[in-house]
Amino acid sequence: MPKARLPKIPDAVVPPPLRKPGKPGSGGTPKGQAPEDLKTAPERQTAGDKLLEVGKEAPIDALGWVDQRLAASGFLTGMLYRKVPKGTNWFYTLGSATLFAFIVQAVTGVFLAMFYVPSATQAYASIAHINNEVPFGQLVHGMHKWGASVMVILIFLHMGRTFFFGAYKYPRELNWVIGVVLLILTMTMAFTGYLLPFDQRSFWASIVGININGTGPVMGPYLSDFLRAGPELGATTLARFYAIHMLLVPGAIIALIGAHMYLVVKLGTTAPPWIKAERPKVAAPVSQLDAGANGSGRVNGSGG
Ligand code: HEM
């Protein structure tokens, strides 16, 4: 049976792959082709040259293929090239540093989970095995252990930055509330992780921590009973702490970081409190200028 001929798709409807645009004025470059493509005239190209050209273009073509289907480049460009307010400084990196610390914890935690045994009789030995026998085990365990403290310090510094810069005010109250939940969850991670080596220090420190929780009003006794998971701290406590540390809290943190980042991108970041609003350069009636500056002379929104 003769094959049905497919109609040719007009060039105009095929989007060009993601390519570095030619320099203005370079002219004469065929549509969708970067000037570099013309360095070797096609008639003088050997098979090797052609293969090299295809190889060089492959990653860009692959990216273009994915982008045509996801349409993600618009979103990524908007997010990565968004304007930040005047006066943005190093203190604004503390949120990203906290995010980085969390990612390090997640990655090192996955590798530790491959060797850790959450059992009252084997937990301590499995940690000793990670430290003494597993290749890079001591490094990964050390990164996770010290990384926990780093994340706690960074989250407090980041919260301090947002507090002192007034970033909790309208319209960012919800992001502040999400941040408070993230802080509680981060502290829960640090607390539940501390018991996991199941050595003398973690055992007694967890008893102290659980008892402190028990002193809370109304919910305190229920909370400490829930955490202990039995009349005494033991195997059931370890299993419960492990489930909270490994599954429950990381899942919640990931979801909340997603919401937190969405709001940061959507609302933009706050200008430092010492940055004053600029008067528009164009002449405008004084009454209008006063309304625009809202009387406070403060900038508390995104934009350059
Ligand atoms: C896992 C924990 C957290 C991560 C990964 C995180 C990440 C970030 C990042 C990357 C930003 C944008 C850049 C910056 O301003 O630093 C940001 C902004 C913000 N964060 Fe967090 N954050 C966390 C916890 C918190 C906490 C504990 C609070 C407060 C209780 C908080 C409140 C805010 C607020 C209000 C903003 C907006 C800042 C502005 O408009 O200038 N975040 N966060």
XYZ file of N, CA, C and O in Angstrom, residues 19-193:
700
model
N 18.616 29.362 20.712
C 19.968 29.642 20.212
C 20.362 31.012 20.660
O 19.532 31.898 20.836
N 21.673 31.192 20.814
C 22.181 32.523 21.122
C 21.882 33.408 19.924
O 22.251 33.051 18.800
N 21.168 34.534 20.107
C 20.876 35.365 18.950
C 22.145 35.995 18.375
O 23.101 36.232 19.112
N 22.147 36.241 17.056
C 23.291 36.864 16.414
C 23.461 38.294 16.887
O 22.517 38.907 17.383
N 24.692 38.826 16.763
C 24.941 40.203 17.200
C 24.174 41.154 16.297
O 24.049 40.908 15.097
N 23.653 42.258 16.860
C 22.929 43.199 16.012
C 23.835 43.698 14.890
O 25.009 43.986 15.129
N 23.299 43.727 13.698
C 24.068 44.241 12.561
C 24.903 43.187 11.880
O 25.522 43.429 10.856
N 24.989 41.953 12.469
C 25.819 40.929 11.818
C 25.183 40.495 10.499
O 25.879 40.159 9.564
N 23.842 40.546 10.424
C 23.056 40.358 9.192
C 23.424 39.133 8.372
O 24.439 38.484 8.578
N 22.593 38.799 7.431
C 22.913 37.756 6.455
C 22.835 36.345 7.024
O 23.074 35.387 6.310
N 22.524 36.194 8.301
C 22.442 34.861 8.866
C 21.094 34.254 8.535
O 20.081 34.873 8.803
N 21.069 33.063 7.934
C 19.775 32.470 7.631
C 18.949 32.289 8.899
O 19.510 32.137 9.985
N 17.635 32.290 8.735
C 16.707 32.215 9.870
C 17.020 31.023 10.774
O 17.209 29.907 10.297
N 17.094 31.285 12.075
C 17.279 30.204 13.040
C 18.693 29.663 13.088
O 18.963 28.658 13.712
N 19.639 30.307 12.353
C 20.993 29.767 12.348
C 21.950 30.780 12.985
O 21.924 31.964 12.642
N 22.743 30.317 13.942
C 23.685 31.221 14.591
C 24.869 31.453 13.665
O 25.192 30.599 12.850
N 25.556 32.624 13.776
C 26.667 32.915 12.875
C 27.756 31.857 12.930
O 28.416 31.585 11.951
N 27.938 31.226 14.127
C 29.000 30.212 14.255
C 28.800 29.056 13.284
O 29.739 28.427 12.839
N 27.497 28.792 12.954
C 27.208 27.664 12.076
C 27.824 27.850 10.689
O 27.993 26.906 9.936
N 28.109 29.108 10.352
C 28.572 29.381 8.987
C 30.086 29.392 8.860
O 30.617 29.626 7.799
N 30.785 29.148 10.008
C 32.236 29.263 9.975
C 32.844 28.352 8.911
O 33.724 28.738 8.180
N 32.352 27.124 8.851
C 32.846 26.210 7.826
C 31.787 26.124 6.728
O 30.663 25.741 7.000
N 32.161 26.509 5.517
C 31.183 26.461 4.424
C 30.740 25.014 4.232
O 31.581 24.103 4.270
N 29.422 24.762 4.003
C 28.904 23.388 3.964
C 29.637 22.517 2.957
O 29.916 21.348 3.234
N 30.022 23.110 1.792
C 30.637 22.251 0.754
C 32.031 21.765 1.167
O 32.514 20.744 0.694
N 32.690 22.535 2.095
C 34.036 22.120 2.505
C 34.015 21.271 3.784
O 35.046 20.888 4.291
N 32.808 21.007 4.350
C 32.699 20.254 5.601
C 32.909 18.756 5.368
O 32.336 18.192 4.432
N 33.750 18.148 6.212
C 33.901 16.690 6.141
C 32.820 16.072 7.021
O 32.144 16.790 7.777
N 32.708 14.734 6.957
C 31.702 14.045 7.794
C 31.989 14.311 9.269
O 31.075 14.494 10.077
N 33.292 14.358 9.633
C 33.688 14.607 11.031
C 33.229 15.982 11.486
O 32.714 16.136 12.600
N 33.426 17.008 10.569
C 33.002 18.379 10.908
C 31.512 18.410 11.209
O 31.066 19.033 12.167
N 30.759 17.715 10.318
C 29.288 17.733 10.465
C 28.880 17.089 11.794
O 28.019 17.603 12.497
N 29.556 15.975 12.109
C 29.237 15.272 13.359
C 29.523 16.173 14.558
O 28.739 16.247 15.518
N 30.649 16.896 14.463
C 31.039 17.814 15.548
C 29.983 18.902 15.723
O 29.582 19.245 16.841
N 29.527 19.451 14.548
C 28.493 20.503 14.590
C 27.240 19.980 15.281
O 26.688 20.628 16.160
N 26.813 18.769 14.859
C 25.590 18.177 15.445
C 25.788 17.968 16.939
O 24.918 18.285 17.760
N 26.979 17.463 17.308
C 27.287 17.221 18.723
C 27.224 18.495 19.534
O 26.692 18.518 20.644
N 27.781 19.597 18.946
C 27.812 20.876 19.671
C 26.405 21.417 19.883
O 26.102 22.028 20.884
N 25.554 21.205 18.870
C 24.188 21.745 18.944
C 23.256 20.869 19.772
O 22.193 21.327 20.199
N 23.665 19.584 19.998
C 22.744 18.627 20.626
C 22.157 19.114 21.952
O 20.937 19.068 22.131
N 22.996 19.613 22.899
C 22.391 20.023 24.181
C 21.373 21.154 23.999
O 20.318 21.151 24.629
N 21.686 22.121 23.083
C 20.771 23.246 22.867
C 19.486 22.747 22.222
O 18.386 23.144 22.608
N 19.646 21.843 21.229
C 18.452 21.291 20.576
C 17.585 20.528 21.573
O 16.360 20.641 21.564
N 18.255 19.755 22.460
C 17.504 18.967 23.450
C 16.742 19.909 24.386
O 15.566 19.695 24.680
N 17.438 20.990 24.815
C 16.777 21.973 25.691
C 15.589 22.607 24.989
O 14.520 22.779 25.563
N 15.800 22.951 23.700
C 14.725 23.561 22.908
C 13.537 22.618 22.793
O 12.390 23.034 22.935
N 13.846 21.329 22.590
C 12.788 20.310 22.471
C 11.953 20.275 23.756
O 10.735 20.306 23.728
N 12.645 20.242 24.902
C 11.937 20.189 26.190
C 11.150 21.479 26.390
O 9.985 21.460 26.796
N 11.785 22.617 26.056
C 11.135 23.911 26.300
C 9.876 24.089 25.461
O 8.885 24.647 25.932
N 9.925 23.589 24.198
C 8.730 23.709 23.359
C 7.550 22.963 23.965
O 6.401 23.296 23.757
N 7.855 21.921 24.740
C 6.773 21.128 25.338
C 6.370 21.608 26.733
O 5.225 21.428 27.147
N 7.347 22.200 27.464
C 7.023 22.655 28.830
C 6.687 24.137 28.896
O 6.062 24.589 29.851
N 7.175 24.895 27.904
C 7.049 26.359 27.901
C 7.558 26.923 29.225
O 6.929 27.784 29.831
N 8.693 26.370 29.711
C 9.188 26.774 31.034
C 10.127 27.976 30.968
O 10.377 28.613 31.982
N 10.652 28.290 29.744
C 11.680 29.335 29.712
C 11.110 30.695 30.109
O 11.801 31.482 30.749
N 9.840 30.951 29.771
C 9.225 32.230 30.157
C 9.173 32.358 31.664
O 9.594 33.368 32.233
N 8.757 31.282 32.339
C 8.662 31.286 33.797
C 10.054 31.454 34.418
O 10.253 32.275 35.315
N 11.029 30.677 33.885
C 12.377 30.740 34.457
C 13.007 32.111 34.248
O 13.643 32.655 35.142
N 12.804 32.679 33.033
C 13.369 34.011 32.766
C 12.749 35.015 33.730
O 13.452 35.823 34.330
N 11.424 34.938 33.904
C 10.744 35.865 34.805
C 11.259 35.735 36.222
O 11.416 36.725 36.935
N 11.549 34.494 36.637
C 11.971 34.278 38.019
C 13.431 34.681 38.231
O 13.763 35.324 39.220
N 14.288 34.305 37.282
C 15.720 34.535 37.487
C 16.133 35.977 37.179
O 17.132 36.449 37.683
N 15.378 36.669 36.317
C 15.763 38.026 35.942
C 14.825 39.068 36.555
O 14.724 40.172 36.073
N 14.105 38.671 37.636
C 13.175 39.644 38.208
C 13.943 40.771 38.891
O 15.081 40.591 39.336
N 13.268 41.931 38.948
C 13.930 43.090 39.533
C 13.927 42.976 41.052
O 12.995 42.446 41.630
N 14.981 43.471 41.663
C 15.013 43.509 43.131
C 15.093 44.972 43.553
O 15.556 45.818 42.793
N 14.611 45.283 44.766
C 14.589 46.699 45.157
C 15.984 47.284 45.345
O 16.935 46.536 45.598
N 16.061 48.581 45.222
C 17.299 49.312 45.495
C 17.710 49.026 46.935
O 16.841 48.938 47.811
N 18.997 48.891 47.168
C 19.455 48.689 48.548
C 19.540 47.217 48.933
O 19.953 46.896 50.047
N 19.166 46.314 48.014
C 19.284 44.873 48.298
C 20.750 44.565 48.629
O 21.649 45.030 47.926
N 20.978 43.826 49.713
C 22.364 43.605 50.155
C 22.588 42.140 50.559
O 21.721 41.302 50.334
N 23.751 41.899 51.171
C 24.123 40.509 51.494
C 23.143 39.845 52.453
O 23.019 38.626 52.475
N 22.451 40.628 53.286
C 21.502 40.024 54.236
C 20.364 39.299 53.505
O 19.719 38.430 54.069
N 20.142 39.687 52.241
C 19.075 39.048 51.461
C 19.463 37.648 50.988
O 18.657 36.957 50.393
N 20.735 37.279 51.203
C 21.149 35.937 50.771
C 20.876 34.888 51.862
O 21.063 33.697 51.633
N 20.452 35.350 53.049
C 20.286 34.397 54.161
C 19.173 33.383 53.898
O 19.270 32.226 54.315
N 18.104 33.806 53.197
C 17.018 32.880 52.863
C 17.532 31.794 51.930
O 17.284 30.594 52.145
N 18.275 32.196 50.883
C 18.817 31.210 49.933
C 19.837 30.314 50.638
O 19.933 29.128 50.320
N 20.604 30.898 51.586
C 21.576 30.085 52.326
C 20.837 29.025 53.151
O 21.274 27.866 53.224
N 19.695 29.398 53.745
C 18.897 28.427 54.516
C 18.403 27.321 53.582
O 18.431 26.138 53.925
N 17.970 27.745 52.391
C 17.483 26.773 51.403
C 18.605 25.804 51.025
O 18.404 24.585 50.952
N 19.808 26.352 50.816
C 20.955 25.522 50.458
C 21.258 24.529 51.594
O 21.505 23.345 51.349
N 21.209 25.021 52.838
C 21.475 24.150 53.994
C 20.441 23.013 54.026
O 20.794 21.858 54.299
N 19.196 23.330 53.707
C 18.161 22.288 53.708
C 18.452 21.242 52.622
O 18.318 20.034 52.855
N 18.869 21.723 51.445
C 19.159 20.783 50.351
C 20.320 19.855 50.743
O 20.273 18.646 50.509
N 21.357 20.432 51.381
C 22.490 19.611 51.836
C 21.989 18.555 52.823
O 22.362 17.371 52.735
N 21.116 18.951 53.745
C 20.577 18.001 54.724
C 19.798 16.882 54.031
O 19.908 15.718 54.402
N 19.004 17.270 53.016
C 18.181 16.279 52.310
C 19.082 15.277 51.576
O 18.859 14.054 51.658
N 20.108 15.795 50.886
C 20.968 14.904 50.083
C 21.791 13.989 50.995
O 21.820 12.763 50.809
N 22.441 14.565 52.025
C 23.263 13.731 52.918
C 22.366 12.753 53.687
O 22.760 11.612 53.937
N 21.147 13.187 54.025
C 20.203 12.327 54.750
C 19.829 11.091 53.946
O 19.716 9.993 54.502
N 19.664 11.265 52.635
C 19.326 10.116 51.782
C 20.450 9.078 51.844
O 20.198 7.874 52.002
N 21.714 9.548 51.772
C 22.834 8.591 51.809
C 22.954 7.924 53.179
O 23.245 6.734 53.281
N 22.701 8.687 54.241
C 22.770 8.089 55.583
C 21.697 7.012 55.740
O 21.933 5.959 56.340
N 20.497 7.288 55.169
C 19.381 6.341 55.308
C 19.689 5.000 54.643
O 19.066 3.984 54.972
N 20.655 4.998 53.700
C 21.005 3.735 53.035
C 21.716 2.779 53.993
O 21.793 1.587 53.744
N 22.310 3.338 55.067
C 23.102 2.491 55.978
C 22.586 2.493 57.415
O 22.952 1.628 58.198
N 21.748 3.472 57.763
C 21.286 3.584 59.143
C 20.178 2.560 59.425
O 19.310 2.324 58.570
N 20.204 1.974 60.594
C 19.154 1.001 60.971
C 18.378 1.583 62.165
O 18.948 1.719 63.252
N 17.090 1.904 61.976
C 16.347 2.552 63.076
C 15.840 1.552 64.115
O 14.642 1.435 64.341
N 16.747 0.847 64.731
C 16.337 -0.142 65.737
C 17.113 0.145 67.022
O 18.306 0.504 66.960
N 16.443 -0.027 68.162
C 17.076 0.311 69.447
C 18.361 -0.492 69.660
O 19.296 -0.020 70.294
N 18.419 -1.699 69.109
C 19.607 -2.532 69.331
C 20.690 -2.316 68.259
O 21.846 -2.631 68.489
N 20.298 -1.810 67.090
C 21.290 -1.700 65.994
C 21.643 -0.277 65.570
O 22.574 -0.074 64.803
N 20.874 0.719 66.027
C 21.086 2.092 65.563
C 22.523 2.558 65.842
O 23.215 3.036 64.935
N 22.982 2.363 67.085
C 24.306 2.860 67.463
C 25.400 2.186 66.618
O 26.302 2.844 66.105
N 25.243 0.850 66.460
C 26.243 0.099 65.681
C 26.226 0.545 64.214
O 27.282 0.611 63.571
N 25.026 0.859 63.693
C 24.967 1.266 62.278
C 25.640 2.624 62.077
O 26.271 2.871 61.052
N 25.546 3.496 63.073
C 26.230 4.800 62.969
C 27.748 4.586 63.040
O 28.508 5.198 62.277
N 28.175 3.669 63.921
C 29.610 3.363 64.022
C 30.101 2.783 62.695
O 31.186 3.128 62.210
N 29.272 1.958 62.076
C 29.619 1.359 60.774
C 29.760 2.472 59.709
O 30.716 2.478 58.934
N 28.810 3.406 59.704
C 28.867 4.530 58.738
C 30.165 5.306 58.946
O 30.887 5.619 57.996
N 30.496 5.578 60.206
C 31.676 6.413 60.495
C 32.985 5.695 60.207
O 33.957 6.321 59.773
N 33.032 4.398 60.458
C 34.325 3.696 60.402
C 34.558 2.880 59.138
O 35.698 2.663 58.756
N 33.482 2.407 58.505
C 33.694 1.501 57.378
C 33.161 1.978 56.028
O 33.752 1.683 54.998
N 32.060 2.698 56.043
C 31.463 3.114 54.763
C 32.351 4.202 54.120
O 32.731 5.153 54.806
N 32.689 4.046 52.806
C 33.502 5.086 52.156
C 32.804 6.448 52.235
O 31.608 6.544 51.940
N 33.540 7.448 52.643
C 33.044 8.837 52.838
C 31.935 8.926 53.893
O 31.288 9.951 54.026
N 31.721 7.830 54.630
C 30.632 7.809 55.619
C 30.794 8.875 56.680
O 29.848 9.578 57.036
N 32.053 8.999 57.186
C 32.281 9.979 58.250
C 32.037 11.399 57.746
O 31.463 12.241 58.445
N 32.451 11.634 56.476
C 32.260 12.975 55.883
C 30.763 13.283 55.756
O 30.294 14.351 56.172
N 30.015 12.332 55.191
C 28.575 12.565 54.965
C 27.844 12.716 56.302
O 27.020 13.610 56.486
N 28.197 11.855 57.275
C 27.572 11.954 58.599
C 27.912 13.299 59.249
O 27.040 13.978 59.800
N 29.190 13.695 59.120
C 29.622 14.986 59.695
C 28.895 16.152 59.041
O 28.455 17.095 59.723
N 28.750 16.087 57.710
C 28.042 17.178 57.004
C 26.602 17.280 57.506
O 26.065 18.367 57.709
N 25.961 16.111 57.731
C 24.554 16.106 58.160
C 24.428 16.629 59.593
O 23.545 17.422 59.905
N 25.367 16.180 60.441
C 25.313 16.556 61.861
C 25.577 18.059 62.033
O 24.822 18.764 62.690
N 26.667 18.557 61.420
C 26.988 19.986 61.546
C 26.046 20.835 60.710
O 25.714 21.970 61.077
N 25.591 20.272 59.592
C 24.651 21.002 58.721
C 23.354 21.332 59.442
O 22.728 22.371 59.178
N 22.954 20.455 60.385
C 21.720 20.707 61.141
C 21.872 22.002 61.939
O 20.978 22.863 61.932
N 23.031 22.159 62.609
C 23.254 23.384 63.387
C 23.334 24.594 62.451
O 22.806 25.666 62.769
N 24.005 24.408 61.307
C 24.133 25.514 60.347
C 22.745 25.978 59.908
O 22.452 27.174 59.873
N 21.855 25.015 59.616
C 20.517 25.387 59.138
C 19.748 26.145 60.229
O 19.077 27.146 59.944
N 19.878 25.674 61.477
C 19.163 26.350 62.579
C 19.682 27.788 62.731
O 18.901 28.738 62.856
N 21.011 27.950 62.678
C 21.582 29.306 62.820
C 21.107 30.192 61.661
O 20.659 31.331 61.857
N 21.164 29.643 60.427
C 20.789 30.443 59.252
C 19.316 30.837 59.278
O 18.960 31.964 58.926
N 18.451 29.920 59.708
C 17.012 30.227 59.691
C 16.717 31.368 60.687
O 15.914 32.258 60.408
N 17.427 31.361 61.834
C 17.211 32.451 62.799
C 17.733 33.775 62.238
O 17.098 34.824 62.407
N 18.908 33.721 61.582
C 19.453 34.956 60.996
C 18.516 35.495 59.920
O 18.246 36.696 59.831
N 17.980 34.574 59.080
C 17.052 34.974 58.012
C 15.776 35.575 58.615
O 15.288 36.615 58.146
N 15.290 34.961 59.691
C 14.086 35.498 60.333
C 14.391 36.889 60.898
O 13.564 37.809 60.782
N 15.579 37.044 61.481
C 15.978 38.362 62.011
C 16.008 39.406 60.906
O 15.507 40.519 61.069
N 16.553 39.009 59.751
C 16.617 39.955 58.614
C 15.211 40.383 58.209
O 14.935 41.578 58.071
N 14.310 39.430 58.045
C 12.957 39.781 57.587
C 12.234 40.607 58.658
O 11.476 41.512 58.342
N 12.527 40.327 59.945
C 11.878 41.090 61.022
C 12.396 42.536 61.023
O 11.611 43.487 60.991
N 13.730 42.696 61.035
C 14.284 44.053 61.154
C 14.071 44.894 59.893
O 14.122 46.111 59.943
N 13.841 44.238 58.746
C 13.568 44.992 57.521
C 12.059 45.199 57.335
O 11.613 45.698 56.311
N 11.271 44.758 58.306
C 9.815 44.956 58.237
C 9.150 44.155 57.135
O 8.079 44.529 56.644
N 9.764 43.003 56.759
C 9.215 42.230 55.631
C 7.980 41.431 56.023
O 7.374 40.789 55.174
N 7.617 41.454 57.316
C 6.421 40.719 57.760
C 5.149 41.540 57.527
O 4.041 41.057 57.701
N 5.316 42.827 57.133
C 4.139 43.701 56.990
C 3.384 43.417 55.689
O 3.898 42.725 54.813
N 2.209 44.042 55.561
C 1.389 43.891 54.359
C 2.231 44.094 53.109
O 3.016 45.047 53.066
N 2.143 43.303 52.066
C 1.244 42.145 51.900
C 1.928 40.804 52.172
O 1.556 39.804 51.575
N 2.954 40.791 53.043
C 3.758 39.563 53.196
C 3.481 38.820 54.499
O 4.275 37.969 54.905
N 2.362 39.136 55.165
C 2.068 38.488 56.456
C 2.002 36.968 56.316
O 2.493 36.231 57.168
N 1.387 36.510 55.213
C 1.220 35.068 55.029
C 2.592 34.394 54.896
O 2.811 33.300 55.434
N 3.525 35.063 54.219
C 4.857 34.465 54.074
C 5.561 34.407 55.419
O 6.332 33.487 55.683
N 5.316 35.367 56.275
C 5.877 35.351 57.631
C 5.307 34.148 58.400
O 6.043 33.403 59.048
N 3.979 33.944 58.280
C 3.335 32.830 59.000
C 3.892 31.488 58.493
O 4.232 30.594 59.278
N 4.040 31.385 57.159
C 4.634 30.156 56.594
C 6.053 29.981 57.159
O 6.467 28.881 57.526
N 6.780 31.101 57.255
C 8.140 31.071 57.812
C 8.142 30.561 59.245
O 8.997 29.755 59.623
N 7.179 31.005 60.051
C 7.117 30.563 61.453
C 6.910 29.045 61.508
O 7.567 28.344 62.282
N 6.028 28.533 60.624
C 5.804 27.077 60.597
C 7.098 26.373 60.158
O 7.487 25.344 60.729
N 7.800 26.966 59.192
C 9.077 26.375 58.742
C 10.087 26.340 59.891
O 10.847 25.388 60.035
N 10.072 27.378 60.705
C 10.991 27.434 61.846
C 10.675 26.302 62.832
O 11.578 25.581 63.268
N 9.375 26.124 63.136
C 8.975 25.064 64.072
C 9.367 23.691 63.499
O 9.919 22.840 64.196
N 9.130 23.520 62.188
C 9.458 22.228 61.563
C 10.967 21.981 61.563
O 11.428 20.854 61.748
N 11.746 23.056 61.341
C 13.211 22.897 61.346
C 13.679 22.487 62.738
O 14.537 21.605 62.889
N 13.105 23.102 63.778
C 13.480 22.743 65.142
C 13.056 21.286 65.441
O 13.771 20.560 66.128
N 11.905 20.885 64.877
C 11.447 19.492 65.068
C 12.438 18.520 64.421
O 12.742 17.459 64.969
N 12.950 18.903 63.244
C 13.951 18.058 62.567
C 15.197 17.906 63.443
O 15.733 16.800 63.586
N 15.656 19.035 64.003
C 16.871 18.997 64.822
C 16.628 18.132 66.060
O 17.482 17.324 66.454
N 15.455 18.269 66.668
C 15.139 17.528 67.900
C 15.011 16.030 67.631
O 15.598 15.206 68.348
N 14.254 15.668 66.599
C 14.036 14.231 66.330
C 15.321 13.571 65.811
O 15.573 12.401 66.083
N 16.140 14.324 65.066
C 17.385 13.764 64.533
C 18.385 13.463 65.641
O 19.172 12.527 65.544
